[in-house]
Amino acid sequence: MSESHQKQSFLRKYIFSVDHKTIGIQFLFTTLFFFLVGGALALLLRWQLAYPGKPMPVLGQVFPESMMVGGIMLPEFYNALFTMHASVMIFFAIIPLLVGAFGNFVVPLQIGAPDMAFPRLNMLSYWFFWPSAIVALSGFFVQSGAAATGWTAYPPLSAIEGTGQTLWVVAVIMVGASSLMGAINYLTTILNMRAPGMGLFRMPMTVWAIFITSVITLLATPVLTSAMIMLLFDRTMGTHFFLSEGGGHVLLWQHLFWFYSHPAVYIMILPGMGIVSDVISTFSRKPIFGYHAMVYAIMGIAFLGFIVWGHHMFQSGMNPTVGTTFMLSTMLIAVPSAIKTFNWLGTMWRGTLRFTSAMLNAIAFVSMFVIGGLSGIFMASTAVDMYFHDTYFIVGHIHYVLFGGSMFAAFAGVYYWFPKMFGRKLNEPLGKIHFALTFIAFNCTFFPMHILGIGGHMRRIYDPMQYTHLQHLQPINVFITLSAFVLGVSQLILLVNFVKSLKWGEKVGKNPWESNTLEWQAPSPPGHGNFETTPTVYRGPYEYSEPGRSSDFHPQSEAA
Amino acid sequence: MEQVESHIGQMGVDSRKLGVWLFLASEIMFFTGLIGAYIVLRFAHLQEWPHPGAVLNIPLTGFNTFLLICSSATLVLGLAAGQRGYREGLQVGLFLTILLGSLFLLIQMKEYSILIHEGLTISSSMYGSCFFTLTGFHGAHVLVGVIWLIVVFIRSMQGKYTPEDSMGVECVGLYWHFVDLVWIILFTIVYLI
């Protein structure tokens, strides 16, 4: 198998690379950058919510008249900010970070493959991804401003808004194409390119999670594409698919959109669950509790994810019987989710815990996911949702699962696989400071949102002070904004740590975490073709602390 | 290009073939979105929805459907010839398939121009929007298929396919039959029912 290490030009090696590791790292850098961009957009709109009508210090002068007048944000710009914050975070940060970056880098290594099944398709996927983000963000520089109809883009508004919305639609179609190429590649690679002995039930949880996620991507994304194309035609070709004035159906959009976008929340959380399972097992020095149950739980979540989309539409006037059906199917998701949660706890129970930065972030994932999951049950109930719908309660909920869930898992993944990517460790003390600040600031930012929501604070409003029933809640808004600034600034610690460790981080060998899975048997960083010889797999991925063995781990590829 | 190596993986199937099958699964969902929207919108407009025969030239499109089904048959025969090592048979099969596919597109363009001349456009009515979106996306798929077939045809002229490895022909075949199948569904629900 040993590949010839022929000299490659700089362009071929780092820019137009077809090597899954380079593409994964390209995705990692790009998505972390968009994570910062999305965060900055959120901080801008938090200023407006805490201090409505007050000029923004320093930055206020930088923005042109079309966005801020005298440092005071215009309502149209505010709408563009929350729309683009969500779009950037969902489409250009979290999905491509978890799937594009970790999926690409980790999957072939963990199954013992030299590369992905279709390396050039893989490259194309990246080259669809970042231009799509540029297209969406370029909306800020056109006259109408960026898309401003929320990331859900409900018509009729989204069918009649300005040019920025068209750019947004095109960008989402492009990033969908990128996701699809990735999904086809992951599925083929995982099905067809496993090393000898790597049976499906010897695959690490990260691989399982990316596998099931790719099935969701493959089947859900094209439906969004078809909806986006119809919306694009409504905007540019004079059709009326979603405009009632021409006989179209506004609700049709909501059905098609949520048919993708509910499964998409599992696209955003399942890879995180996989990463966290690997990290928790490694640093608890124990086999994952209930491996098969964990796999079936992922499948269960993925299947149920396809039949619950209507719970986003309880307020749309749907037949109450249909609403009840969607309520029941939604609540069923609590079962596989609880299986996973208890199994993570069971894995840590009486383990020899090693509190590395990766482990701390993974534990944070489990606890924050529980809070986000429980608040989800409130909204799954039709009667309760009637009250909570479109309030800050849902904003709190989504951030507990997306930041508290997906982002903490992504952080865990960054700390865990950084040594494999670059041959150096991230600085642990800095990592722990970053974790502690993020964890505290995160909870201070998003927990009070539940209280705002119960108080009736609507989401997506420009000026809460306009409403008498919200005025007494304003101190909470100020507190949230201050916490959000701490949260934003804390991410700079990760940035500094990342950049610093690339050059000066502690050098590590093949297996710094004493882990079992195959990627730790390859050099750090692995060369072209990954493994010196194709590994043979003899056992499952989580054989830690076997009784009667001198070392507490047992790599998958070790013969005896 | 690539070194000769086996693409047969753990599933006992060539990776390229598996990839095409997965791609087709996503294509099914794409057309499901469009067809689903069509069904919803048509049921919302049952009164004013024109009877298919009143607007569309069903015999012409019926003939066109026949051409497309024939093109699937010529491709199957070409592939079978190629797998027996009869290279000219493969080339004739591919050539006929390209010819029939192009003919399908030409007739569809003619149909479009007649309809537009009669006043039915993508923005003239919900019926027009649905008709042109559904058949247009299918036509785009046929166009992609014809281009892909031309590439395969050129490669077959260069002798790239052997009886042992004619995967390139098989892959385009899978796609072509899928496009054919989608047309049979679209022809039924748009033209006949």
mmCIF file of N, CA and C in Angstrom, chain A residues 164-255:
data_model
loop_
_atom_site.group_PDB
_atom_site.id
_atom_site.type_symbol
_atom_site.label_atom_id
_atom_site.label_comp_id
_atom_site.label_asym_id
_atom_site.label_seq_id
_atom_site.Cartn_x
_atom_site.Cartn_y
_atom_site.Cartn_z
ATOM 1 N N GLY A 164 -30.405 40.658 -1.897
ATOM 2 C CA GLY A 164 -29.672 39.871 -0.900
ATOM 3 C C GLY A 164 -30.316 38.524 -0.677
ATOM 4 N N GLN A 165 -31.647 38.482 -0.755
ATOM 5 C CA GLN A 165 -32.365 37.231 -0.560
ATOM 6 C C GLN A 165 -32.075 36.256 -1.701
ATOM 7 N N THR A 166 -31.972 36.779 -2.936
ATOM 8 C CA THR A 166 -31.643 35.910 -4.069
ATOM 9 C C THR A 166 -30.262 35.296 -3.867
ATOM 10 N N LEU A 167 -29.315 36.136 -3.427
ATOM 11 C CA LEU A 167 -27.969 35.617 -3.178
ATOM 12 C C LEU A 167 -28.015 34.519 -2.123
ATOM 13 N N TRP A 168 -28.834 34.750 -1.088
ATOM 14 C CA TRP A 168 -28.953 33.770 -0.008
ATOM 15 C C TRP A 168 -29.475 32.440 -0.556
ATOM 16 N N VAL A 169 -30.520 32.509 -1.399
ATOM 17 C CA VAL A 169 -31.107 31.288 -1.955
ATOM 18 C C VAL A 169 -30.070 30.539 -2.787
ATOM 19 N N VAL A 170 -29.341 31.271 -3.627
ATOM 20 C CA VAL A 170 -28.319 30.630 -4.457
ATOM 21 C C VAL A 170 -27.252 29.988 -3.568
ATOM 22 N N ALA A 171 -26.863 30.711 -2.498
ATOM 23 C CA ALA A 171 -25.833 30.183 -1.598
ATOM 24 C C ALA A 171 -26.298 28.894 -0.937
ATOM 25 N N VAL A 172 -27.556 28.846 -0.524
ATOM 26 C CA VAL A 172 -28.043 27.634 0.153
ATOM 27 C C VAL A 172 -28.097 26.464 -0.825
ATOM 28 N N ILE A 173 -28.466 26.734 -2.090
ATOM 29 C CA ILE A 173 -28.453 25.653 -3.085
ATOM 30 C C ILE A 173 -27.019 25.135 -3.270
ATOM 31 N N MET A 174 -26.047 26.072 -3.315
ATOM 32 C CA MET A 174 -24.646 25.659 -3.502
ATOM 33 C C MET A 174 -24.133 24.846 -2.325
ATOM 34 N N VAL A 175 -24.421 25.326 -1.107
ATOM 35 C CA VAL A 175 -23.895 24.619 0.063
ATOM 36 C C VAL A 175 -24.602 23.274 0.190
ATOM 37 N N GLY A 176 -25.849 23.185 -0.281
ATOM 38 C CA GLY A 176 -26.546 21.901 -0.302
ATOM 39 C C GLY A 176 -25.859 20.937 -1.242
ATOM 40 N N ALA A 177 -25.438 21.440 -2.409
ATOM 41 C CA ALA A 177 -24.722 20.577 -3.354
ATOM 42 C C ALA A 177 -23.427 20.079 -2.721
ATOM 43 N N SER A 178 -22.740 20.973 -2.015
ATOM 44 C CA SER A 178 -21.502 20.585 -1.333
ATOM 45 C C SER A 178 -21.772 19.476 -0.319
ATOM 46 N N SER A 179 -22.837 19.643 0.477
ATOM 47 C CA SER A 179 -23.195 18.624 1.475
ATOM 48 C C SER A 179 -23.478 17.289 0.814
ATOM 49 N N LEU A 180 -24.201 17.334 -0.312
ATOM 50 C CA LEU A 180 -24.567 16.092 -0.993
ATOM 51 C C LEU A 180 -23.341 15.347 -1.487
ATOM 52 N N MET A 181 -22.393 16.101 -2.078
ATOM 53 C CA MET A 181 -21.161 15.452 -2.540
ATOM 54 C C MET A 181 -20.461 14.792 -1.366
ATOM 55 N N GLY A 182 -20.429 15.501 -0.236
ATOM 56 C CA GLY A 182 -19.810 14.931 0.957
ATOM 57 C C GLY A 182 -20.522 13.665 1.383
ATOM 58 N N ALA A 183 -21.859 13.705 1.405
ATOM 59 C CA ALA A 183 -22.624 12.565 1.907
ATOM 60 C C ALA A 183 -22.376 11.321 1.054
ATOM 61 N N ILE A 184 -22.405 11.496 -0.283
ATOM 62 C CA ILE A 184 -22.173 10.354 -1.169
ATOM 63 C C ILE A 184 -20.786 9.772 -0.916
ATOM 64 N N ASN A 185 -19.831 10.666 -0.715
ATOM 65 C CA ASN A 185 -18.458 10.241 -0.484
ATOM 66 C C ASN A 185 -18.312 9.480 0.835
ATOM 67 N N TYR A 186 -18.881 10.017 1.919
ATOM 68 C CA TYR A 186 -18.767 9.345 3.221
ATOM 69 C C TYR A 186 -19.417 7.977 3.176
ATOM 70 N N LEU A 187 -20.623 7.911 2.590
ATOM 71 C CA LEU A 187 -21.352 6.642 2.576
ATOM 72 C C LEU A 187 -20.568 5.589 1.800
ATOM 73 N N THR A 188 -20.091 5.968 0.613
ATOM 74 C CA THR A 188 -19.340 5.003 -0.183
ATOM 75 C C THR A 188 -18.060 4.589 0.545
ATOM 76 N N THR A 189 -17.367 5.575 1.109
ATOM 77 C CA THR A 189 -16.114 5.271 1.799
ATOM 78 C C THR A 189 -16.354 4.314 2.959
ATOM 79 N N ILE A 190 -17.364 4.627 3.776
ATOM 80 C CA ILE A 190 -17.596 3.815 4.972
ATOM 81 C C ILE A 190 -18.078 2.419 4.584
ATOM 82 N N LEU A 191 -18.927 2.334 3.570
ATOM 83 C CA LEU A 191 -19.426 1.019 3.178
ATOM 84 C C LEU A 191 -18.339 0.180 2.518
ATOM 85 N N ASN A 192 -17.489 0.824 1.740
ATOM 86 C CA ASN A 192 -16.667 0.063 0.803
ATOM 87 C C ASN A 192 -15.184 0.016 1.135
ATOM 88 N N MET A 193 -14.696 0.905 1.976
ATOM 89 C CA MET A 193 -13.246 1.028 2.109
ATOM 90 C C MET A 193 -12.727 0.711 3.502
ATOM 91 N N ARG A 194 -13.497 -0.024 4.297
ATOM 92 C CA ARG A 194 -13.019 -0.375 5.627
ATOM 93 C C ARG A 194 -11.860 -1.371 5.531
ATOM 94 N N ALA A 195 -10.928 -1.236 6.457
ATOM 95 C CA ALA A 195 -9.773 -2.137 6.481
ATOM 96 C C ALA A 195 -10.247 -3.550 6.797
ATOM 97 N N PRO A 196 -9.435 -4.553 6.450
ATOM 98 C CA PRO A 196 -9.826 -5.931 6.769
ATOM 99 C C PRO A 196 -10.110 -6.082 8.261
ATOM 100 N N GLY A 197 -11.189 -6.746 8.588
ATOM 101 C CA GLY A 197 -11.535 -6.958 9.994
ATOM 102 C C GLY A 197 -12.404 -5.868 10.577
ATOM 103 N N MET A 198 -12.510 -4.728 9.863
ATOM 104 C CA MET A 198 -13.312 -3.626 10.397
ATOM 105 C C MET A 198 -14.779 -3.872 10.030
ATOM 106 N N GLY A 199 -15.441 -4.732 10.791
ATOM 107 C CA GLY A 199 -16.866 -4.964 10.567
ATOM 108 C C GLY A 199 -17.651 -3.721 10.947
ATOM 109 N N LEU A 200 -18.902 -3.665 10.498
ATOM 110 C CA LEU A 200 -19.700 -2.469 10.795
ATOM 111 C C LEU A 200 -19.783 -2.232 12.304
ATOM 112 N N PHE A 201 -19.879 -3.324 13.083
ATOM 113 C CA PHE A 201 -20.008 -3.141 14.522
ATOM 114 C C PHE A 201 -18.653 -3.140 15.231
ATOM 115 N N ARG A 202 -17.594 -2.858 14.460
ATOM 116 C CA ARG A 202 -16.319 -2.523 15.092
ATOM 117 C C ARG A 202 -15.960 -1.070 14.796
ATOM 118 N N MET A 203 -16.860 -0.355 14.156
ATOM 119 C CA MET A 203 -16.545 1.025 13.786
ATOM 120 C C MET A 203 -16.708 1.930 15.000
ATOM 121 N N PRO A 204 -15.804 2.907 15.153
ATOM 122 C CA PRO A 204 -15.964 3.876 16.238
ATOM 123 C C PRO A 204 -17.259 4.666 16.071
ATOM 124 N N MET A 205 -17.759 5.223 17.155
ATOM 125 C CA MET A 205 -19.038 5.940 17.123
ATOM 126 C C MET A 205 -18.996 7.147 16.198
ATOM 127 N N THR A 206 -17.840 7.792 16.059
ATOM 128 C CA THR A 206 -17.766 8.944 15.148
ATOM 129 C C THR A 206 -18.099 8.510 13.730
ATOM 130 N N VAL A 207 -17.577 7.345 13.326
ATOM 131 C CA VAL A 207 -17.843 6.860 11.967
ATOM 132 C C VAL A 207 -19.325 6.528 11.819
ATOM 133 N N TRP A 208 -19.879 5.850 12.828
ATOM 134 C CA TRP A 208 -21.308 5.550 12.783
ATOM 135 C C TRP A 208 -22.125 6.829 12.661
ATOM 136 N N ALA A 209 -21.754 7.826 13.442
ATOM 137 C CA ALA A 209 -22.530 9.068 13.448
ATOM 138 C C ALA A 209 -22.455 9.760 12.091
ATOM 139 N N ILE A 210 -21.253 9.820 11.510
ATOM 140 C CA ILE A 210 -21.121 10.457 10.195
ATOM 141 C C ILE A 210 -21.883 9.646 9.147
ATOM 142 N N PHE A 211 -21.872 8.323 9.304
ATOM 143 C CA PHE A 211 -22.579 7.452 8.364
ATOM 144 C C PHE A 211 -24.080 7.767 8.373
ATOM 145 N N ILE A 212 -24.672 7.767 9.564
ATOM 146 C CA ILE A 212 -26.119 8.012 9.651
ATOM 147 C C ILE A 212 -26.426 9.460 9.259
ATOM 148 N N THR A 213 -25.559 10.379 9.660
ATOM 149 C CA THR A 213 -25.746 11.774 9.265
ATOM 150 C C THR A 213 -25.765 11.907 7.749
ATOM 151 N N SER A 214 -24.889 11.155 7.090
ATOM 152 C CA SER A 214 -24.823 11.242 5.629
ATOM 153 C C SER A 214 -26.099 10.699 5.000
ATOM 154 N N VAL A 215 -26.689 9.673 5.617
ATOM 155 C CA VAL A 215 -27.965 9.177 5.098
ATOM 156 C C VAL A 215 -29.009 10.294 5.184
ATOM 157 N N ILE A 216 -29.029 11.002 6.318
ATOM 158 C CA ILE A 216 -29.995 12.100 6.462
ATOM 159 C C ILE A 216 -29.718 13.166 5.413
ATOM 160 N N THR A 217 -28.450 13.556 5.273
ATOM 161 C CA THR A 217 -28.091 14.583 4.295
ATOM 162 C C THR A 217 -28.541 14.170 2.901
ATOM 163 N N LEU A 218 -28.269 12.909 2.562
ATOM 164 C CA LEU A 218 -28.565 12.414 1.214
ATOM 165 C C LEU A 218 -30.055 12.502 0.909
ATOM 166 N N LEU A 219 -30.894 12.207 1.907
ATOM 167 C CA LEU A 219 -32.328 12.122 1.630
ATOM 168 C C LEU A 219 -33.066 13.429 1.914
ATOM 169 N N ALA A 220 -32.530 14.273 2.770
ATOM 170 C CA ALA A 220 -33.263 15.487 3.147
ATOM 171 C C ALA A 220 -32.845 16.702 2.322
ATOM 172 N N THR A 221 -31.542 16.834 2.050
ATOM 173 C CA THR A 221 -31.059 18.034 1.363
ATOM 174 C C THR A 221 -31.706 18.261 -0.001
ATOM 175 N N PRO A 222 -31.886 17.211 -0.833
ATOM 176 C CA PRO A 222 -32.475 17.482 -2.150
ATOM 177 C C PRO A 222 -33.873 18.098 -2.062
ATOM 178 N N VAL A 223 -34.607 17.781 -1.002
ATOM 179 C CA VAL A 223 -35.947 18.365 -0.858
ATOM 180 C C VAL A 223 -35.827 19.867 -0.618
ATOM 181 N N LEU A 224 -34.837 20.264 0.197
ATOM 182 C CA LEU A 224 -34.596 21.697 0.399
ATOM 183 C C LEU A 224 -34.203 22.342 -0.925
ATOM 184 N N THR A 225 -33.357 21.634 -1.692
ATOM 185 C CA THR A 225 -32.937 22.186 -2.978
ATOM 186 C C THR A 225 -34.147 22.440 -3.862
ATOM 187 N N SER A 226 -35.070 21.477 -3.910
ATOM 188 C CA SER A 226 -36.240 21.672 -4.765
ATOM 189 C C SER A 226 -37.064 22.863 -4.274
ATOM 190 N N ALA A 227 -37.194 23.010 -2.953
ATOM 191 C CA ALA A 227 -37.951 24.145 -2.426
ATOM 192 C C ALA A 227 -37.251 25.463 -2.755
ATOM 193 N N MET A 228 -35.917 25.467 -2.608
ATOM 194 C CA MET A 228 -35.155 26.692 -2.886
ATOM 195 C C MET A 228 -35.283 27.075 -4.359
ATOM 196 N N ILE A 229 -35.305 26.061 -5.225
ATOM 197 C CA ILE A 229 -35.417 26.354 -6.657
ATOM 198 C C ILE A 229 -36.786 26.974 -6.948
ATOM 199 N N MET A 230 -37.825 26.436 -6.313
ATOM 200 C CA MET A 230 -39.154 27.029 -6.532
ATOM 201 C C MET A 230 -39.204 28.452 -5.995
ATOM 202 N N LEU A 231 -38.535 28.679 -4.843
ATOM 203 C CA LEU A 231 -38.499 30.041 -4.296
ATOM 204 C C LEU A 231 -37.734 30.970 -5.239
ATOM 205 N N LEU A 232 -36.644 30.442 -5.790
ATOM 206 C CA LEU A 232 -35.851 31.236 -6.727
ATOM 207 C C LEU A 232 -36.692 31.594 -7.954
ATOM 208 N N PHE A 233 -37.488 30.643 -8.446
ATOM 209 C CA PHE A 233 -38.356 30.913 -9.592
ATOM 210 C C PHE A 233 -39.408 31.959 -9.226
ATOM 211 N N ASP A 234 -39.943 31.869 -7.985
ATOM 212 C CA ASP A 234 -40.904 32.880 -7.544
ATOM 213 C C ASP A 234 -40.280 34.266 -7.580
ATOM 214 N N ARG A 235 -39.000 34.319 -7.247
ATOM 215 C CA ARG A 235 -38.328 35.610 -7.159
ATOM 216 C C ARG A 235 -37.903 36.134 -8.515
ATOM 217 N N THR A 236 -37.507 35.207 -9.425
ATOM 218 C CA THR A 236 -36.876 35.675 -10.651
ATOM 219 C C THR A 236 -37.675 35.378 -11.918
ATOM 220 N N MET A 237 -38.535 34.360 -11.903
ATOM 221 C CA MET A 237 -39.188 33.959 -13.152
ATOM 222 C C MET A 237 -40.677 34.288 -13.157
ATOM 223 N N GLY A 238 -41.173 34.879 -12.086
ATOM 224 C CA GLY A 238 -42.574 35.269 -12.083
ATOM 225 C C GLY A 238 -43.542 34.157 -11.756
ATOM 226 N N THR A 239 -43.066 33.058 -11.172
ATOM 227 C CA THR A 239 -44.001 32.016 -10.733
ATOM 228 C C THR A 239 -44.608 32.413 -9.385
ATOM 229 N N HIS A 240 -45.596 31.639 -8.945
ATOM 230 C CA HIS A 240 -46.268 31.956 -7.677
ATOM 231 C C HIS A 240 -46.422 30.712 -6.817
ATOM 232 N N PHE A 241 -45.366 29.887 -6.771
ATOM 233 C CA PHE A 241 -45.475 28.646 -5.999
ATOM 234 C C PHE A 241 -45.845 28.912 -4.540
ATOM 235 N N PHE A 242 -45.236 29.959 -3.972
ATOM 236 C CA PHE A 242 -45.425 30.199 -2.543
ATOM 237 C C PHE A 242 -46.142 31.519 -2.280
ATOM 238 N N LEU A 243 -46.725 32.095 -3.322
ATOM 239 C CA LEU A 243 -47.394 33.389 -3.155
ATOM 240 C C LEU A 243 -48.893 33.188 -3.348
ATOM 241 N N SER A 244 -49.660 33.479 -2.307
ATOM 242 C CA SER A 244 -51.087 33.197 -2.418
ATOM 243 C C SER A 244 -51.754 34.071 -3.470
ATOM 244 N N GLU A 245 -51.178 35.240 -3.781
ATOM 245 C CA GLU A 245 -51.812 36.109 -4.777
ATOM 246 C C GLU A 245 -51.941 35.432 -6.137
ATOM 247 N N GLY A 246 -50.994 34.536 -6.454
ATOM 248 C CA GLY A 246 -51.071 33.820 -7.734
ATOM 249 C C GLY A 246 -51.572 32.403 -7.562
ATOM 250 N N GLY A 247 -52.180 32.114 -6.424
ATOM 251 C CA GLY A 247 -52.710 30.771 -6.205
ATOM 252 C C GLY A 247 -51.726 29.825 -5.551
ATOM 253 N N GLY A 248 -50.584 30.347 -5.097
ATOM 254 C CA GLY A 248 -49.588 29.485 -4.459
ATOM 255 C C GLY A 248 -49.910 29.223 -2.999
ATOM 256 N N HIS A 249 -49.029 28.460 -2.350
ATOM 257 C CA HIS A 249 -49.265 27.992 -0.999
ATOM 258 C C HIS A 249 -48.121 28.432 -0.101
ATOM 259 N N VAL A 250 -48.342 29.337 0.840
ATOM 260 C CA VAL A 250 -47.242 29.689 1.737
ATOM 261 C C VAL A 250 -46.883 28.505 2.633
ATOM 262 N N LEU A 251 -47.885 27.713 2.986
ATOM 263 C CA LEU A 251 -47.600 26.597 3.896
ATOM 264 C C LEU A 251 -46.791 25.494 3.214
ATOM 265 N N LEU A 252 -46.912 25.413 1.887
ATOM 266 C CA LEU A 252 -46.133 24.412 1.158
ATOM 267 C C LEU A 252 -44.644 24.623 1.422
ATOM 268 N N TRP A 253 -44.221 25.890 1.435
ATOM 269 C CA TRP A 253 -42.830 26.189 1.750
ATOM 270 C C TRP A 253 -42.450 25.654 3.125
ATOM 271 N N GLN A 254 -43.325 25.918 4.097
ATOM 272 C CA GLN A 254 -42.984 25.497 5.459
ATOM 273 C C GLN A 254 -42.832 23.990 5.538
ATOM 274 N N HIS A 255 -43.708 23.249 4.853
ATOM 275 C CA HIS A 255 -43.582 21.791 4.876
ATOM 276 C C HIS A 255 -42.272 21.340 4.235
#
